Amino acid sequence: MDLTPRGIFGLARTTVETALSVPGRVLGLLEAAEDVVRRADTLVARTERVLDKTENLVDRAGAVTAIAETVTDDAGRTVRTSRELMDSYAPLAQRAHPLAQRFVEELSAHEVDAAIELVDQLPVLTKHLIEDVLPIMSTLDKVGPDIHQLLEVTNDVRQAILGIPGFAFLRKRGEDKEDD
């Protein structure tokens, strides 16, 4: 270091120049710091918005997850029920398949129409069967011998009439009148 007046003057001059430049540089640093603070504030505000959106998204994801769990539980029950039904009905369906296939192949549209018409008439048929036919059928065992005897008597009367002299003539005359 130069301790001569010129060296000291140069050193003082450098010191003063440096001292004079410090406030400007400090102001620049302060402006830069303020810019950093503003940018940090903007970044914090954006981060808060992102966090709010993230929390909203997490809440919605929780609701969707709850719904998905319910759907998954329902699907699991449906699968179990379906499996039980398939296990129960699969052997029956395998045995019935050839019969059902033959039934479908042999069935015509006319037969389907007739079957539908028959099904439509089932209430009326059932009523008449129960109210009219079944009561008569329950008495057939009692009426059967009477009808048999009636047929024997009718046959005897027929033979007796045929034995009447001139009956053939009367019969022929009656037939001629029917023809006229």
Short mmCIF file of C-alpha atoms in Angstrom, two decimals:
data_model
loop_
_atom_site.label_atom_id
_atom_site.label_comp_id
_atom_site.label_asym_id
_atom_site.label_seq_id
_atom_site.Cartn_x
_atom_site.Cartn_y
_atom_site.Cartn_z
CA MET A 1 0.00 0.00 0.00
CA ASP A 2 1.20 3.47 -0.93
CA LEU A 3 1.32 5.83 2.08
CA THR A 4 2.38 8.84 0.11
CA PRO A 5 -0.06 11.67 -0.11
CA ARG A 6 -0.84 10.72 -3.62
CA GLY A 7 -1.44 7.06 -2.62
CA ILE A 8 -3.53 8.13 0.35
CA PHE A 9 -5.44 10.56 -1.85
CA GLY A 10 -6.06 7.76 -4.39
CA LEU A 11 -7.10 5.43 -1.62
CA ALA A 12 -9.42 8.04 -0.17
CA ARG A 13 -10.79 8.75 -3.57
CA THR A 14 -11.47 5.05 -4.17
CA THR A 15 -13.04 4.77 -0.74
CA VAL A 16 -15.30 7.77 -1.37
CA GLU A 17 -16.27 6.48 -4.81
CA THR A 18 -17.01 3.09 -3.32
CA ALA A 19 -18.97 4.70 -0.48
CA LEU A 20 -20.94 6.77 -2.97
CA SER A 21 -21.77 3.69 -5.06
CA VAL A 22 -22.92 1.66 -2.03
CA PRO A 23 -26.32 3.37 -1.62
CA GLY A 24 -27.08 2.84 -5.33
CA ARG A 25 -26.05 -0.76 -5.11
CA VAL A 26 -28.02 -1.15 -1.88
CA LEU A 27 -31.04 0.39 -3.62
CA GLY A 28 -30.53 -2.06 -6.51
CA LEU A 29 -30.31 -4.88 -4.03
CA LEU A 30 -33.45 -3.64 -2.29
CA GLU A 31 -35.27 -3.42 -5.60
CA ALA A 32 -34.09 -6.91 -6.47
CA ALA A 33 -35.17 -8.11 -3.02
CA GLU A 34 -38.57 -6.45 -3.48
CA ASP A 35 -38.88 -8.13 -6.87
CA VAL A 36 -38.00 -11.46 -5.28
CA VAL A 37 -40.58 -10.81 -2.53
CA ARG A 38 -43.24 -9.89 -5.13
CA ARG A 39 -42.42 -13.00 -7.12
CA ALA A 40 -42.48 -15.06 -3.92
CA ASP A 41 -45.89 -13.55 -3.03
CA THR A 42 -47.16 -14.44 -6.51
CA LEU A 43 -45.72 -17.91 -6.15
CA VAL A 44 -47.30 -18.30 -2.68
CA ALA A 45 -50.68 -17.12 -4.03
CA ARG A 46 -50.44 -19.56 -6.95
CA THR A 47 -49.35 -22.30 -4.56
CA GLU A 48 -52.36 -21.58 -2.34
CA ARG A 49 -54.68 -21.80 -5.37
CA VAL A 50 -53.03 -25.06 -6.40
CA LEU A 51 -53.41 -26.37 -2.84
CA ASP A 52 -57.09 -25.35 -2.79
CA LYS A 53 -57.66 -27.09 -6.12
CA THR A 54 -55.71 -30.10 -4.87
CA GLU A 55 -57.83 -30.28 -1.71
CA ASN A 56 -60.99 -29.99 -3.82
CA LEU A 57 -59.69 -32.70 -6.11
CA VAL A 58 -58.85 -34.93 -3.13
CA ASP A 59 -62.37 -34.40 -1.72
CA ARG A 60 -63.93 -35.27 -5.07
CA ALA A 61 -61.65 -38.27 -5.40
CA GLY A 62 -62.80 -39.40 -1.95
CA ALA A 63 -66.44 -39.14 -3.02
CA VAL A 64 -65.73 -41.00 -6.25
CA THR A 65 -63.85 -43.64 -4.28
CA ALA A 66 -66.82 -44.11 -1.95
CA ILE A 67 -69.17 -44.51 -4.93
CA ALA A 68 -66.71 -46.89 -6.58
CA GLU A 69 -66.54 -48.96 -3.39
CA THR A 70 -70.35 -49.20 -3.33
CA VAL A 71 -70.44 -50.19 -6.99
CA THR A 72 -67.67 -52.71 -6.41
CA ASP A 73 -69.56 -54.22 -3.45
CA ASP A 74 -72.75 -54.43 -5.54
CA ALA A 75 -70.84 -55.99 -8.42
CA GLY A 76 -69.29 -58.51 -6.04
CA ARG A 77 -72.73 -59.53 -4.73
CA THR A 78 -74.05 -59.75 -8.28
CA VAL A 79 -71.13 -61.94 -9.32
CA ARG A 80 -71.65 -64.23 -6.32
CA THR A 81 -75.38 -64.52 -7.03
CA SER A 82 -74.72 -65.11 -10.72
CA ARG A 83 -72.16 -67.78 -9.90
CA GLU A 84 -74.61 -69.53 -7.54
CA LEU A 85 -77.36 -69.42 -10.17
CA MET A 86 -75.01 -70.64 -12.89
CA ASP A 87 -73.82 -73.48 -10.66
CA SER A 88 -77.44 -74.41 -9.89
CA TYR A 89 -78.94 -74.08 -13.35
CA ALA A 90 -76.02 -75.04 -15.62
CA PRO A 91 -76.65 -78.82 -15.41
CA LEU A 92 -80.36 -78.30 -16.03
CA ALA A 93 -79.67 -75.98 -18.96
CA GLN A 94 -77.23 -78.49 -20.46
CA ARG A 95 -79.81 -81.28 -20.22
CA ALA A 96 -82.62 -79.07 -21.56
CA HIS A 97 -80.61 -77.60 -24.44
CA PRO A 98 -81.23 -80.40 -26.97
CA LEU A 99 -84.94 -80.50 -26.08
CA ALA A 100 -85.30 -76.74 -26.32
CA GLN A 101 -83.40 -76.68 -29.60
CA ARG A 102 -85.66 -79.37 -31.07
CA PHE A 103 -88.74 -77.55 -29.74
CA VAL A 104 -87.67 -74.28 -31.37
CA GLU A 105 -86.75 -75.97 -34.66
CA GLU A 106 -90.06 -77.85 -34.87
CA LEU A 107 -92.33 -74.98 -33.79
CA SER A 108 -94.04 -73.04 -36.57
CA ALA A 109 -95.52 -69.55 -36.42
CA HIS A 110 -99.01 -71.05 -36.78
CA GLU A 111 -98.39 -73.30 -33.76
CA VAL A 112 -97.13 -70.35 -31.71
CA ASP A 113 -100.28 -68.40 -32.60
CA ALA A 114 -102.43 -71.40 -31.63
CA ALA A 115 -100.56 -71.78 -28.33
CA ILE A 116 -101.05 -68.10 -27.55
CA GLU A 117 -104.75 -68.39 -28.32
CA LEU A 118 -104.98 -71.47 -26.10
CA VAL A 119 -103.23 -69.66 -23.24
CA ASP A 120 -105.64 -66.74 -23.70
CA GLN A 121 -108.57 -69.16 -23.30
CA LEU A 122 -107.15 -70.98 -20.24
CA PRO A 123 -109.22 -69.03 -17.67
CA VAL A 124 -112.47 -69.87 -19.48
CA LEU A 125 -111.42 -73.50 -20.03
CA THR A 126 -110.41 -73.87 -16.40
CA LYS A 127 -113.72 -72.47 -15.19
CA HIS A 128 -115.78 -74.82 -17.40
CA LEU A 129 -113.60 -77.79 -16.53
CA ILE A 130 -113.99 -77.18 -12.80
CA GLU A 131 -117.66 -76.19 -12.82
CA ASP A 132 -119.07 -78.39 -15.62
CA VAL A 133 -116.87 -81.28 -16.73
CA LEU A 134 -115.38 -82.49 -13.44
CA PRO A 135 -118.75 -82.80 -11.67
CA ILE A 136 -120.08 -84.87 -14.58
CA MET A 137 -116.98 -87.04 -14.63
CA SER A 138 -117.32 -87.75 -10.93
CA THR A 139 -120.78 -89.25 -11.61
CA LEU A 140 -119.73 -91.40 -14.60
CA ASP A 141 -119.06 -94.42 -12.41
CA LYS A 142 -122.69 -94.27 -11.29
CA VAL A 143 -124.14 -93.51 -14.74
CA GLY A 144 -122.06 -96.10 -16.63
CA PRO A 145 -124.11 -99.17 -15.61
CA ASP A 146 -127.38 -97.30 -16.29
CA ILE A 147 -126.22 -96.38 -19.80
CA HIS A 148 -125.18 -99.97 -20.42
CA GLN A 149 -128.63 -101.21 -19.39
CA LEU A 150 -130.25 -98.50 -21.52
CA LEU A 151 -128.25 -99.66 -24.55
CA GLU A 152 -129.36 -103.28 -23.93
CA VAL A 153 -133.02 -102.24 -23.69
CA THR A 154 -132.70 -100.09 -26.83
CA ASN A 155 -131.19 -103.02 -28.70
CA ASP A 156 -134.03 -105.31 -27.51
CA VAL A 157 -136.68 -102.76 -28.63
CA ARG A 158 -134.96 -102.46 -32.02
CA GLN A 159 -135.00 -106.22 -32.48
CA ALA A 160 -138.66 -106.34 -31.42
CA ILE A 161 -139.63 -103.63 -33.92
CA LEU A 162 -137.75 -105.36 -36.71
CA GLY A 163 -139.74 -108.49 -35.90
CA ILE A 164 -143.11 -106.75 -36.47
CA PRO A 165 -144.69 -107.94 -39.76
CA GLY A 166 -144.77 -105.15 -42.38
CA PHE A 167 -142.20 -103.03 -40.59
CA ALA A 168 -139.87 -103.11 -43.58
CA PHE A 169 -142.71 -101.67 -45.71
CA LEU A 170 -143.38 -98.90 -43.17
CA ARG A 171 -139.71 -98.17 -42.93
CA LYS A 172 -139.31 -97.89 -46.70
CA ARG A 173 -142.36 -95.64 -46.90
CA GLY A 174 -140.95 -93.38 -44.19
CA GLU A 175 -137.62 -93.15 -46.03
CA ASP A 176 -139.42 -92.20 -49.26
CA LYS A 177 -141.25 -89.39 -47.46
CA GLU A 178 -137.96 -88.11 -46.01
CA ASP A 179 -136.48 -87.98 -49.51
CA ASP A 180 -139.41 -85.90 -50.80
#
